[in-house]
PDB file of C-alpha atoms in Angstrom:
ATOM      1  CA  UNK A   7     -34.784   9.185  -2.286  1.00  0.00           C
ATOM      2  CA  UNK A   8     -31.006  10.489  -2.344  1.00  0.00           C
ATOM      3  CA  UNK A   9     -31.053  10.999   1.204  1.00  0.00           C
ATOM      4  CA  UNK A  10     -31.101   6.910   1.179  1.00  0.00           C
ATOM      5  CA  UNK A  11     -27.999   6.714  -0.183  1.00  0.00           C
ATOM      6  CA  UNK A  12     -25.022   7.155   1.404  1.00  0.00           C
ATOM      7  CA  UNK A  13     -22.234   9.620  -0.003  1.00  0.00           C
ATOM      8  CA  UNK A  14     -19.806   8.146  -3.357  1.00  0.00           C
ATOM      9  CA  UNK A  15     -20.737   6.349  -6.705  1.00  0.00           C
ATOM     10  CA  UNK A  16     -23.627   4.779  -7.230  1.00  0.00           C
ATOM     11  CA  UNK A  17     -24.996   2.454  -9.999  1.00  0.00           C
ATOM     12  CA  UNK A  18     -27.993   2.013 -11.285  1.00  0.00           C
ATOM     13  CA  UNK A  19     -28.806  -0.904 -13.726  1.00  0.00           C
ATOM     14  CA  UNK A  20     -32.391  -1.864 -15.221  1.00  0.00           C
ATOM     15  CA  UNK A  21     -33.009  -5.389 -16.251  1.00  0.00           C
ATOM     16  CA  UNK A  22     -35.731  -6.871 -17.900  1.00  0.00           C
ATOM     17  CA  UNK A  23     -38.328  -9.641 -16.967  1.00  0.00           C
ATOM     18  CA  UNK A  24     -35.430 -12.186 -17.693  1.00  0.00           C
ATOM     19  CA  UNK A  25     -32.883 -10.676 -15.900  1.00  0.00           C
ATOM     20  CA  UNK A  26     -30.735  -9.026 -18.266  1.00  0.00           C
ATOM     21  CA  UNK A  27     -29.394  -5.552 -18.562  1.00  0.00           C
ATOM     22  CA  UNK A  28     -31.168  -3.328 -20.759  1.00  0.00           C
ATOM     23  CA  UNK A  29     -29.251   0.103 -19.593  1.00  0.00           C
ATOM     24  CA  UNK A  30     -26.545   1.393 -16.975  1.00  0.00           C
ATOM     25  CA  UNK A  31     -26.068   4.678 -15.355  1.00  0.00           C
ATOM     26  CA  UNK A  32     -23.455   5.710 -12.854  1.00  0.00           C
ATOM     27  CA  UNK A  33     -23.804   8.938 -10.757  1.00  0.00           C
ATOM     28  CA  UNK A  34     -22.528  10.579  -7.583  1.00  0.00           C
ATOM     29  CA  UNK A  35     -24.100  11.335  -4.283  1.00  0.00           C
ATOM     30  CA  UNK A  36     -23.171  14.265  -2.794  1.00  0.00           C
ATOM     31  CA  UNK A  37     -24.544  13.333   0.685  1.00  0.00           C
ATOM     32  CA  UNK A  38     -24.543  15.286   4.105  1.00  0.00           C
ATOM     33  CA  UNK A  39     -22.809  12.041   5.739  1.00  0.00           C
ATOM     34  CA  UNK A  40     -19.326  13.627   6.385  1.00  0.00           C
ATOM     35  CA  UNK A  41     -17.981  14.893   9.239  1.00  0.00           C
ATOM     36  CA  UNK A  42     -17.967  18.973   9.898  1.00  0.00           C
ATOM     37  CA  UNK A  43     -14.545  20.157  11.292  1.00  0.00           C
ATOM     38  CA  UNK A  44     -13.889  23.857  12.259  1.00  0.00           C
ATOM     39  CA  UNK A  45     -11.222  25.591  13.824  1.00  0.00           C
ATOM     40  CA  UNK A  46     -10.584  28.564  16.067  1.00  0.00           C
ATOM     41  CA  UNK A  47      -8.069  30.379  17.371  1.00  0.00           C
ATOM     42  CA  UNK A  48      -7.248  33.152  19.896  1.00  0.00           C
ATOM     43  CA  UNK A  49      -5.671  35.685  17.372  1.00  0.00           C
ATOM     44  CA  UNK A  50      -6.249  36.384  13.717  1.00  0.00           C
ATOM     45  CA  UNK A  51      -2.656  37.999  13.294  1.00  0.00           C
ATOM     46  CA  UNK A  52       0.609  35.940  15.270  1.00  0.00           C
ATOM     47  CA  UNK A  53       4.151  36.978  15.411  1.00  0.00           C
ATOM     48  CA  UNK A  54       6.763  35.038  15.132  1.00  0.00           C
ATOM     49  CA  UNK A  55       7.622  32.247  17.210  1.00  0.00           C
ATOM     50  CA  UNK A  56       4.377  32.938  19.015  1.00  0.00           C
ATOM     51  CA  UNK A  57       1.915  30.276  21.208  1.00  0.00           C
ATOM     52  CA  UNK A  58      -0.533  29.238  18.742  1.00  0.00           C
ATOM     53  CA  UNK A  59      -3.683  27.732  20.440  1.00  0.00           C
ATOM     54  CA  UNK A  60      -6.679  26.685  18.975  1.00  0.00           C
ATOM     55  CA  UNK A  61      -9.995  24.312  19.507  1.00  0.00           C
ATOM     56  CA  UNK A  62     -11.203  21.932  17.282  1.00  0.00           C
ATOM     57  CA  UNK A  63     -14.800  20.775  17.088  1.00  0.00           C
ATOM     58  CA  UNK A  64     -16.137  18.097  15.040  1.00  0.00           C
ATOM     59  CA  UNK A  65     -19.509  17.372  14.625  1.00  0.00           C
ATOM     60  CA  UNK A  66     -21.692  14.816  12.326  1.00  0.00           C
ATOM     61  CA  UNK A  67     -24.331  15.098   9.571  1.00  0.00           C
ATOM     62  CA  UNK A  68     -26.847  15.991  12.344  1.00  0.00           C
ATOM     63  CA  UNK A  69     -24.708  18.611  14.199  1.00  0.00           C
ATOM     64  CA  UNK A  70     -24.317  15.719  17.034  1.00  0.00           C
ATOM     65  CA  UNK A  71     -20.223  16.530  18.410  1.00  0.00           C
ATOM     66  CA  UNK A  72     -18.562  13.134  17.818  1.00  0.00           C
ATOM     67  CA  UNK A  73     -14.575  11.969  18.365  1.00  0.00           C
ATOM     68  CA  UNK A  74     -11.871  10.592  16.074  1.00  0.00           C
ATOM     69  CA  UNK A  75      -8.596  11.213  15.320  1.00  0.00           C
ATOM     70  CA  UNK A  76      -6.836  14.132  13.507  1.00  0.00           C
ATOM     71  CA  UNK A  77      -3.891  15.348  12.335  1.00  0.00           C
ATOM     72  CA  UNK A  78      -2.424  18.931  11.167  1.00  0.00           C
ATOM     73  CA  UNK A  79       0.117  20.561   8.680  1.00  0.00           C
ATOM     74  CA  UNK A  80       0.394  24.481   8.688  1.00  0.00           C
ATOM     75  CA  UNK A  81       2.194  26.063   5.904  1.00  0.00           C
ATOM     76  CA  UNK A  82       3.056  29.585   5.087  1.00  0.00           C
ATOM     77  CA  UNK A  83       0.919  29.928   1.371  1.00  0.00           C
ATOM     78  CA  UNK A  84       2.478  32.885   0.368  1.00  0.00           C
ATOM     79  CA  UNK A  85       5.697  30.834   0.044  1.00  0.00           C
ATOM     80  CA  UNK A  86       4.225  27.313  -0.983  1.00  0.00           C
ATOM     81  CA  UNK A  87       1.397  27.921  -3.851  1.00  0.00           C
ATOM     82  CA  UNK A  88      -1.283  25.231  -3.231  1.00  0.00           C
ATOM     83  CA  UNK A  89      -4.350  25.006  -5.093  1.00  0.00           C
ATOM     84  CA  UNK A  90      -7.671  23.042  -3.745  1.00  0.00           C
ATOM     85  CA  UNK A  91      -8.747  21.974  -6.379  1.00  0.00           C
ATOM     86  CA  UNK A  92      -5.881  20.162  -7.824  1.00  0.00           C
ATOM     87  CA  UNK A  93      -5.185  18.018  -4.655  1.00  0.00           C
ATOM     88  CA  UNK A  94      -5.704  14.715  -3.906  1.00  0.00           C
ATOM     89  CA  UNK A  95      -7.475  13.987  -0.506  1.00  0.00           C
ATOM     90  CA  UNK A  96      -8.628  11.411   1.360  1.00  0.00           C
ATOM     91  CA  UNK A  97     -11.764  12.467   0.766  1.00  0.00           C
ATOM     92  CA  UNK A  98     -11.712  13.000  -2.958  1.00  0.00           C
ATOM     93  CA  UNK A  99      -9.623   9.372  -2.861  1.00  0.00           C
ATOM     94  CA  UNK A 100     -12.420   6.755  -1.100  1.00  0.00           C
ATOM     95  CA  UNK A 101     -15.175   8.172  -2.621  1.00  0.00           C
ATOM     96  CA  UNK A 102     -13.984   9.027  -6.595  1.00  0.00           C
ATOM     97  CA  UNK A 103     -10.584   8.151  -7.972  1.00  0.00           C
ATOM     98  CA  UNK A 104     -10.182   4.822  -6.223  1.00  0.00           C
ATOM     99  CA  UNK A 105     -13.702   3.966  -7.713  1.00  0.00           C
ATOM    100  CA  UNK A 106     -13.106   5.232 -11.492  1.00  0.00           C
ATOM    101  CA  UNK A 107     -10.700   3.828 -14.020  1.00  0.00           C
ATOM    102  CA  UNK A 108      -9.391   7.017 -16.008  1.00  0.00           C
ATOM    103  CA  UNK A 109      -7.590   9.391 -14.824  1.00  0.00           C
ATOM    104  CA  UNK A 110      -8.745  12.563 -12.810  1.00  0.00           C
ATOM    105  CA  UNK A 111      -6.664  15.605 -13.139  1.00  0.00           C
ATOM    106  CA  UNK A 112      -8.229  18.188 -10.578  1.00  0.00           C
ATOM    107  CA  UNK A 113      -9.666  15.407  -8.225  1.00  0.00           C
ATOM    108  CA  UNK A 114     -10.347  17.812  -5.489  1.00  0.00           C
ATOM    109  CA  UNK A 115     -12.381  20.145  -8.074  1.00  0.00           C
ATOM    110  CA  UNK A 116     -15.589  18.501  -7.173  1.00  0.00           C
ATOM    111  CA  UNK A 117     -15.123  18.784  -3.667  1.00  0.00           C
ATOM    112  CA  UNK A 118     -14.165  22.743  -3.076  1.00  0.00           C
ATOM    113  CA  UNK A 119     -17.529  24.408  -4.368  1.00  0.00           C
ATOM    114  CA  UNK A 120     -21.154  23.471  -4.633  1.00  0.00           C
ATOM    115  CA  UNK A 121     -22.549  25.182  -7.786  1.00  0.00           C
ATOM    116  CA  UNK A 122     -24.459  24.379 -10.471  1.00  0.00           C
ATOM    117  CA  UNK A 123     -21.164  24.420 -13.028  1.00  0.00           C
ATOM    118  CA  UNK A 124     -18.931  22.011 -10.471  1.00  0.00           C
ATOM    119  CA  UNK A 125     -22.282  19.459 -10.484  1.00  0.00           C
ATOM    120  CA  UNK A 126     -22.854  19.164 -13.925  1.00  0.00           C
ATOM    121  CA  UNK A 127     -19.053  18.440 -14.481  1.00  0.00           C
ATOM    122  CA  UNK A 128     -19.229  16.028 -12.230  1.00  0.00           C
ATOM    123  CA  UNK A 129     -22.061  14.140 -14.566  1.00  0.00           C
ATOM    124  CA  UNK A 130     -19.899  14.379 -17.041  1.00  0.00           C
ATOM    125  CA  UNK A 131     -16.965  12.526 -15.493  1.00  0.00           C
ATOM    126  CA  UNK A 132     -19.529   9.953 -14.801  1.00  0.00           C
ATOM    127  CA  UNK A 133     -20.091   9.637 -18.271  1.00  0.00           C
ATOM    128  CA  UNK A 134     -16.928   9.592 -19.521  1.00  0.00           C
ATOM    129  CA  UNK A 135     -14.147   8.413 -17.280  1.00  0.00           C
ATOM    130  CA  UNK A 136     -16.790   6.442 -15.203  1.00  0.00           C
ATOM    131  CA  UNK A 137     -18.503   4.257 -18.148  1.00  0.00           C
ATOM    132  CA  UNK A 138     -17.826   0.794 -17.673  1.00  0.00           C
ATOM    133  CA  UNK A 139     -19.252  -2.411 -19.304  1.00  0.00           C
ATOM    134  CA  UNK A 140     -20.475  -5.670 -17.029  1.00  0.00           C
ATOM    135  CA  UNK A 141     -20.886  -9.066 -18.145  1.00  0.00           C
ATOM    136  CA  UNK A 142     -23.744  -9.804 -16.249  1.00  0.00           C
ATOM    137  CA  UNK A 143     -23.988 -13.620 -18.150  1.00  0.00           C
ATOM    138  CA  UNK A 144     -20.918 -14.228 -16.717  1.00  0.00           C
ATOM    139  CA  UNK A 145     -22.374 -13.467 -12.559  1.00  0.00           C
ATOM    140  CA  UNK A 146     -23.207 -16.970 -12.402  1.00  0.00           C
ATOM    141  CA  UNK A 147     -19.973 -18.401 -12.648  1.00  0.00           C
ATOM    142  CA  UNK A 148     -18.058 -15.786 -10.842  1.00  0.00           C
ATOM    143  CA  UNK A 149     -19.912 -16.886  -8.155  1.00  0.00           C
ATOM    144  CA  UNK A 150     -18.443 -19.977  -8.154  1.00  0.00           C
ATOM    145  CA  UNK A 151     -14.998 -19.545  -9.520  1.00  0.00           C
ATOM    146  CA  UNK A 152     -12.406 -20.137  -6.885  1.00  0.00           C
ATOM    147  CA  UNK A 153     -10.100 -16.602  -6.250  1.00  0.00           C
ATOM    148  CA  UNK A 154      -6.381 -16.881  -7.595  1.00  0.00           C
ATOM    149  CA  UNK A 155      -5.074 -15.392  -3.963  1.00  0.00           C
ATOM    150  CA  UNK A 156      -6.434 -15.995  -1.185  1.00  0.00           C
ATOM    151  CA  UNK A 157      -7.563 -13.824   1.697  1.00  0.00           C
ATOM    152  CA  UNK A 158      -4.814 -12.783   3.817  1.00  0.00           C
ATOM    153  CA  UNK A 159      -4.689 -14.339   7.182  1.00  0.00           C
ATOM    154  CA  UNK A 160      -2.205 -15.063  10.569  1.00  0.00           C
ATOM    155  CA  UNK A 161      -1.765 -18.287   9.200  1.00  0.00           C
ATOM    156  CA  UNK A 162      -0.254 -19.886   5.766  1.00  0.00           C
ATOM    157  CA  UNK A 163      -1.152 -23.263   4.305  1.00  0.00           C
ATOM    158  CA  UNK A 164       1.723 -25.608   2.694  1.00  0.00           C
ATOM    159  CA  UNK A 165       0.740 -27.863  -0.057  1.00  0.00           C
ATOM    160  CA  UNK A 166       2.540 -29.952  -2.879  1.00  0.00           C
ATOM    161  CA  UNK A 167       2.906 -33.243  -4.996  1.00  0.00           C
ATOM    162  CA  UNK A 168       4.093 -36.555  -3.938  1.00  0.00           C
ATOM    163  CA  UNK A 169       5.144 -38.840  -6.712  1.00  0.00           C
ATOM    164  CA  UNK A 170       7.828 -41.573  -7.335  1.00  0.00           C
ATOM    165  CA  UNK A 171      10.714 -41.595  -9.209  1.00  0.00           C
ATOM    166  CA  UNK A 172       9.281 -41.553 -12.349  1.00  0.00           C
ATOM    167  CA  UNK A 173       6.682 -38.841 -11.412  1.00  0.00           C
ATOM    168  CA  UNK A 174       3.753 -40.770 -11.554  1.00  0.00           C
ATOM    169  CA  UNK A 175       1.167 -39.713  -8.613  1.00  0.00           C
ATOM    170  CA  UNK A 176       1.685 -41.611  -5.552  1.00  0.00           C
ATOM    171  CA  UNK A 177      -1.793 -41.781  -3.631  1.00  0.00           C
ATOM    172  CA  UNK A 178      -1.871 -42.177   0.462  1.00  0.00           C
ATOM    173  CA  UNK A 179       1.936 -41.372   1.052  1.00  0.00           C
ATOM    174  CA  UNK A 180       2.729 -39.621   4.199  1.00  0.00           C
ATOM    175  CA  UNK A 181       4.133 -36.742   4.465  1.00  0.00           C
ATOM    176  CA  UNK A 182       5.573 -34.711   7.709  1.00  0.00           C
ATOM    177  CA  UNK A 183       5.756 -31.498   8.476  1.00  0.00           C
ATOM    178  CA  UNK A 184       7.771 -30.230  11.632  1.00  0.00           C
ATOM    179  CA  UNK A 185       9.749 -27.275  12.869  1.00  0.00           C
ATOM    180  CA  UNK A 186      11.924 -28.028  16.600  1.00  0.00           C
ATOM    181  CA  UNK A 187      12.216 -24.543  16.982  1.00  0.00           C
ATOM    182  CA  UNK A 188       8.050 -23.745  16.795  1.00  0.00           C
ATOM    183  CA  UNK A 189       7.046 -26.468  18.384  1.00  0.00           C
ATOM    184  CA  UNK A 190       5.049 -27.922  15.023  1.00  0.00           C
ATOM    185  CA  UNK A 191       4.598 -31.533  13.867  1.00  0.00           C
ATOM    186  CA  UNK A 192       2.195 -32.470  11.454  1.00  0.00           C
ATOM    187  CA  UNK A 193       1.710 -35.331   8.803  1.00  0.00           C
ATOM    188  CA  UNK A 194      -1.051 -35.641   6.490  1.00  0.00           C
ATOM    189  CA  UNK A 195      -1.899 -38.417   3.519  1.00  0.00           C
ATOM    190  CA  UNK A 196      -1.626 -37.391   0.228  1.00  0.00           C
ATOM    191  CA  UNK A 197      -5.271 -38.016  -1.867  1.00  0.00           C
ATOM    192  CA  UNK A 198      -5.954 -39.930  -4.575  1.00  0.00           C
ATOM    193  CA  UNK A 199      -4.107 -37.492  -6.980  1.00  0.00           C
ATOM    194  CA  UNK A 200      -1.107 -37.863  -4.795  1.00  0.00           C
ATOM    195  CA  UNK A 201      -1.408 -33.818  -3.013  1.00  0.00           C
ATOM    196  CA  UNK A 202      -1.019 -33.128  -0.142  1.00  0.00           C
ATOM    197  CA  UNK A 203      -1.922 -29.693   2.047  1.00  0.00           C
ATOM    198  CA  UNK A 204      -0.830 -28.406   5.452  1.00  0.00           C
ATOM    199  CA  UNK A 205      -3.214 -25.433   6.660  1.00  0.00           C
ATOM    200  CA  UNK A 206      -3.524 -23.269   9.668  1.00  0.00           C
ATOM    201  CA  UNK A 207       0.609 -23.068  10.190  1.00  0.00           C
ATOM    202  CA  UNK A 208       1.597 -19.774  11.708  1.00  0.00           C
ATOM    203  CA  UNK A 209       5.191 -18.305  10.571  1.00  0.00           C
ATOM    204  CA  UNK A 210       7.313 -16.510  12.795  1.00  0.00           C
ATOM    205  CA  UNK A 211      10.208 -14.597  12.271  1.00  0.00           C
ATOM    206  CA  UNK A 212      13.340 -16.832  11.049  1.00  0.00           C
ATOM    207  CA  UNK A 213      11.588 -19.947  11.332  1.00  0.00           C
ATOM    208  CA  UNK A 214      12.287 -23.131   9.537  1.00  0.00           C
ATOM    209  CA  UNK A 215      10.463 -25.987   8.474  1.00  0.00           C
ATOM    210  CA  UNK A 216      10.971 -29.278   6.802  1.00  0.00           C
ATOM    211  CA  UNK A 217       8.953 -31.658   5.006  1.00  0.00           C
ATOM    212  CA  UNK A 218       9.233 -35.073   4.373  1.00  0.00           C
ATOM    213  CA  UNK A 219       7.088 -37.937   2.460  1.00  0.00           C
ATOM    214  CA  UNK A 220       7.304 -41.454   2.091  1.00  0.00           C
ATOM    215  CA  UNK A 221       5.415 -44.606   0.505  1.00  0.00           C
ATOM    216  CA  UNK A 222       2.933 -46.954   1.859  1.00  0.00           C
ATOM    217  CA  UNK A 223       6.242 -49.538   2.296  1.00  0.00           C
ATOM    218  CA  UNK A 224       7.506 -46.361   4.309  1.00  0.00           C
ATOM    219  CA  UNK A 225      10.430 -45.944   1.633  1.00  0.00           C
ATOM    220  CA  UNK A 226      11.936 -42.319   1.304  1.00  0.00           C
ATOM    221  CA  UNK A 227      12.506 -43.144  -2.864  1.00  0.00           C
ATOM    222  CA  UNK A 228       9.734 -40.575  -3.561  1.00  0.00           C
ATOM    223  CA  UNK A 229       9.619 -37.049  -4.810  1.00  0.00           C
ATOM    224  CA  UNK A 230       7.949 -34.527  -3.033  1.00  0.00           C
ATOM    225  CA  UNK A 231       7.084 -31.024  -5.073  1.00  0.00           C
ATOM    226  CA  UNK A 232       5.880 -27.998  -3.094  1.00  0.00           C
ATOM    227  CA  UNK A 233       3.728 -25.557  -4.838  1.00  0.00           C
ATOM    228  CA  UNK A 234       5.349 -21.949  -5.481  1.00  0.00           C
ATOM    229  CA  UNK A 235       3.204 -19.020  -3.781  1.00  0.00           C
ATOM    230  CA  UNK A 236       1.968 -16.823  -6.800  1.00  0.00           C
ATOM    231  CA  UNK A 237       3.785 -13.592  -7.225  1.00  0.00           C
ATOM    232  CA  UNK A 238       0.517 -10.613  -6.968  1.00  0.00           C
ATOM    233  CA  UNK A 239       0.761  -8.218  -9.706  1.00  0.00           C
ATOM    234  CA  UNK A 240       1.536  -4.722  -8.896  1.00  0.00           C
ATOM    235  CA  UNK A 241      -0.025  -1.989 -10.852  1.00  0.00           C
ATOM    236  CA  UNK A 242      -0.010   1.993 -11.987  1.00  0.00           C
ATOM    237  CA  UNK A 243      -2.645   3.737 -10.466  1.00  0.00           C
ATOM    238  CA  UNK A 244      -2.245   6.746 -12.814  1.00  0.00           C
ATOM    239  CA  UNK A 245      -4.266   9.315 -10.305  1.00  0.00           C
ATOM    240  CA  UNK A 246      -0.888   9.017  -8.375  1.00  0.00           C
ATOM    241  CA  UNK A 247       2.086  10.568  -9.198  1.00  0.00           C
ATOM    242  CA  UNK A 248       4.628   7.944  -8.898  1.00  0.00           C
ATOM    243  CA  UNK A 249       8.466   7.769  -9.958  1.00  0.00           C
ATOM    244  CA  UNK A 250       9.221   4.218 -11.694  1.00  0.00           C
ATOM    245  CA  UNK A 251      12.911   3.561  -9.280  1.00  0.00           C
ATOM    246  CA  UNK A 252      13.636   0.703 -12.288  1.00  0.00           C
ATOM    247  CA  UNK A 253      13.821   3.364 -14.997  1.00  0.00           C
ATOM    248  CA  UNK A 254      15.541   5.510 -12.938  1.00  0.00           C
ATOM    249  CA  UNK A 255      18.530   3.514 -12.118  1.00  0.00           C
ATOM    250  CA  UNK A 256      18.643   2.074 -15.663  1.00  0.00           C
ATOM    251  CA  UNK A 257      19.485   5.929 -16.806  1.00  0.00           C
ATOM    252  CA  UNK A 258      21.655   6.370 -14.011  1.00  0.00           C
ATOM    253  CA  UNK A 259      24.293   3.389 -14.281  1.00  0.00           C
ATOM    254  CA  UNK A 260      23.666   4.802 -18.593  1.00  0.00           C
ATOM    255  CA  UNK A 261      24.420   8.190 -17.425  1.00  0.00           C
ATOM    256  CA  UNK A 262      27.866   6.666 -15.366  1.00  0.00           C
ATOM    257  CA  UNK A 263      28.567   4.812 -18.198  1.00  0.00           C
ATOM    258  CA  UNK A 264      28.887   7.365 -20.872  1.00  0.00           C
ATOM    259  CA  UNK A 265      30.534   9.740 -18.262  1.00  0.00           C
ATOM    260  CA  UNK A 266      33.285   7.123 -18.331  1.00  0.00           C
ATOM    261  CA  UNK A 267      33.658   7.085 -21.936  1.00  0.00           C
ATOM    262  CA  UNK A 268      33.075  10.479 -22.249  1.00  0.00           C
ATOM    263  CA  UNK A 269      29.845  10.377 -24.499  1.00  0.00           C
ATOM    264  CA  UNK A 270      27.525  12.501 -23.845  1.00  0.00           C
ATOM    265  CA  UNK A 271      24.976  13.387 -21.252  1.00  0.00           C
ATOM    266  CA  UNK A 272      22.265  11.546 -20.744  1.00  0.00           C
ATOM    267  CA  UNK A 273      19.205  13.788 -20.156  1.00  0.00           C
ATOM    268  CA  UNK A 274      17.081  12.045 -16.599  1.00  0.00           C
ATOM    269  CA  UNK A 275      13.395  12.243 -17.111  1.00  0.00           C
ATOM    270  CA  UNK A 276      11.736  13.034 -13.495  1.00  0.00           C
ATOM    271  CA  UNK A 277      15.035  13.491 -11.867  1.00  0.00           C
ATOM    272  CA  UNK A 278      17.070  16.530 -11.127  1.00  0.00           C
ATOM    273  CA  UNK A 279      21.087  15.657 -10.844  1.00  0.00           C
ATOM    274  CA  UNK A 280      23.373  18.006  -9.296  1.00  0.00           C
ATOM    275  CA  UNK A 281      26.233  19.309 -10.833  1.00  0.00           C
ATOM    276  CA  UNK A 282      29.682  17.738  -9.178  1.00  0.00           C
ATOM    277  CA  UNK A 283      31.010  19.423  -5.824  1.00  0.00           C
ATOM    278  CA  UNK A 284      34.283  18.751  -4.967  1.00  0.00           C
ATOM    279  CA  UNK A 285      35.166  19.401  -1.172  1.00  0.00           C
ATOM    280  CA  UNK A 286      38.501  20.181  -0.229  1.00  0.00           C
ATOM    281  CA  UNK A 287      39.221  20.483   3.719  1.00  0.00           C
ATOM    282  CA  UNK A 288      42.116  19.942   5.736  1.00  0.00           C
ATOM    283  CA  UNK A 289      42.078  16.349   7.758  1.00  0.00           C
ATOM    284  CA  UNK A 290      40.821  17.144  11.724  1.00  0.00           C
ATOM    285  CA  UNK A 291      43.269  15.378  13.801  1.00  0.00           C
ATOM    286  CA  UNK A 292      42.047  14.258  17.210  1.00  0.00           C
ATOM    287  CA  UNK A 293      43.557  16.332  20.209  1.00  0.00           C
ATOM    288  CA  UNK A 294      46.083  14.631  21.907  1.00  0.00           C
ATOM    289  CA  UNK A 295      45.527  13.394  25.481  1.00  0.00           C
ATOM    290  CA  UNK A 296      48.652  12.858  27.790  1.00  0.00           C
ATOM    291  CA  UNK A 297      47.798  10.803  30.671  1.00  0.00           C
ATOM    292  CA  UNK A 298      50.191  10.994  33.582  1.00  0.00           C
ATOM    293  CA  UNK A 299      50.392   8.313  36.575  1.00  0.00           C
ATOM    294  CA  UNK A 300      48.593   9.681  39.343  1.00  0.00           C
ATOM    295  CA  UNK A 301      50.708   8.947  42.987  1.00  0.00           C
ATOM    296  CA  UNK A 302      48.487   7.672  46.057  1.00  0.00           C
ATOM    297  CA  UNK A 303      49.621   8.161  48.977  1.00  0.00           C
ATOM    298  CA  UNK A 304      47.727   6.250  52.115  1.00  0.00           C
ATOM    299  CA  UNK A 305      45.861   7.534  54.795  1.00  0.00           C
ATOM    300  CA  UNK A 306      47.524   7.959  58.044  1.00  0.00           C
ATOM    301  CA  UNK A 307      45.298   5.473  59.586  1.00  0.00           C
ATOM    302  CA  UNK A 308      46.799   3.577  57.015  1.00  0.00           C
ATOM    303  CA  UNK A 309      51.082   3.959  58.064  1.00  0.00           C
TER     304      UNK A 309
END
C-alpha cells in the first residue's frame, strides 16, 4: 500500500456517510522514487592544484541509468564546518518545509539517516508542526469563488469604468484602445453597468497605450476610470533565513544620524559594520607623452 504513494506528505481524512470529516492524519512517505547519484574518482588522496576527474552515474528507483542536469560545489570541510543535518536542500525543501507551516530547524535531519529514532521524529513533526484544520463546509463555495489574482500569462487584460460627469454609469459607451508603436487598436462597449474590459493585449518593453471613451452622441464629456492591478502580498517564510533590507537601512541612516550628533552607537542587529579606514596615498599622475612631428620625405619615384 505505501509503495502506491509517491514520496512527501500525505493526508488522510475519514468522512462519514454524509460527507463530513470525522478525523485527519498527516504522515510522510519515505518512498524509493528519487534519483541515486554516485561519484568516483581516480585518486582518493590529490595534491594541490592537481586534475581532478571523476564519473557520475545516476540511476532511478529501479536501478534503470537515466539523464538530467547537475551541478557541483567542492569545499575543503576541515576549513568550512557543515553539518547535514542542519541544511536546507532541495530535497528536504519540495517535499517538507514548503508543505508545513511551522518552522523546521534541522530540515535535513530526516533525510541523512534511516533509523528507527529519525522515523519516529519524523511522526512527531507531523503531529505537531504539521496539524492543520480544514473547513471542509466551506469546499463548496471555494469551488466557485472567483481567485483575487489571476494566473499569470503572456498577455494582460485592461478594464475600467465609464461614467459621466457626475459619475453615474454610462451603459454602451465606446471606448478605444490603441498603441502606434505595437500595432494595437481595439474598442469595446461598455455593459450595462457601464465597464468595460480589454483582454489578450501583449506588453512589450517601453510600450504605451492610450484609452479613450465616449457617449452614444459620440461626446468625449465622460469619465473613464481604469482599475488599479492589486499589489500581491509578500510573505516570511520563516524556514529561510532572510535579512529584512527595510530594517536595516532604518538603523543605518539612525546609526549616521547619531554619529553626527555624537550620541551614541547604535548596536545593528544581523549586520556586522566595519570600523572606519582612512586611506592616505599620494595622487598617481599620468606619465607624460611628448609627441614630436614626424618629417616625410617622398619616394624617389616621387621627385
Amino acid at each position: 500500500m505505501k509503495k502506491l504513494f509517491p514520496g512527501g506528505i500525505a493526508q488522510f481524512t475519514i468522512f462519514d456517510s454524509n460527507g463530513q470529516p470525522l478525523n485527519e492524519r498527516i504522515t510522510f512517505i519515505k518512498g524509493d522514487d528519487k534519483l541515486h547519484l554516485d561519484i568516483k574518482t581516480e585518486k582518493t588522496v590529490y595534491k594541490s592544484k592537481d586534475h581532478v576527474q571523476f564519473s557520475l552515474s545516476a540511476n532511478d528507483s529501479e536501478g534503470n541509468a537515466t539523464t538530467g542536469n547537475f551541478s557541483v560545489a567542492v569545499i575543503n570541510e576541515s576549513l568550512v564546518n557543515v553539518d547535514e543535518t542542519a541544511e536546507t536542500t532541495i530535497f528536504s525543501h519540495l517535499l517538507l518545509t514548503s508543505d508545513i507551516k511551522g518552522f523546521i530547524e534541522r530540515p535535513n535531519y530526516y533525510f541523512t539517516a534511516e533509523t528507527d529514532s529519525v522515523n519516529m521524529a519524523l511522526d512527531n513533526l507531523m503531529l505537531t508542526q504539521g496539524y492543520r484544520r480544514f473547513e471542509w463546509n466551506t469546499l463548496s463555495t471555494i469551488v466557485n469563488t472567483k481567485p483575487v489574482f489571476e494566473a499569470e500569462g503572456l498577455t494582460s487584460a485592461f478594464s475600467g469604468l465609464v461614467t459621466n460627469l457626475t459619475h453615474k454609469p454610462l451603459p454602451g459607451a465606446l471606448v478605444k484602445l490603441f498603441s502606434i508603436r505595437a500595432g494595437i487598436l481595439k474598442d469595446t462597449i461598455t455593459d450595462a453597468n457601464g465597464r468595460f474590459r480589454f483582454e489578450k493585449i501583449f506588453i512589450g518593453d517601453s510600450i504605451k497605450f492610450t484609452l479613450q471613451a465616449g457617449d452614444n452622441n459620440n461626446s468625449d464629456k465622460v469619465i473613464l476610470t481604469v482599475d488599479s492591478i492589486p499589489q500581491v502580498t509578500i510573505k516570511n517564510n520563516n524556514n529561510i533565513n532572510s535579512t529584512d533590507v527595510t530594517e536595516v537601512a532604518r538603523q543605518l541612516k539612525i546609526h549616521q544620524q547619531q554619529a553626527e550628533q555624537g550620541g551614541q552607537e547604535v548596536k545593528l542587529t544581523g549586520l556586522h559594520v566595519l570600523k572606519q579606514v582612512d586611506i592616505k596615498a599620494n595622487k598617481i599622475s599620468a606619465p607624460k607623452i611628448e609627441i614630436r612631428p614626424r618629417l616625410y620625405l617622398p619616394y624617389p619615384k616621387d621627385l
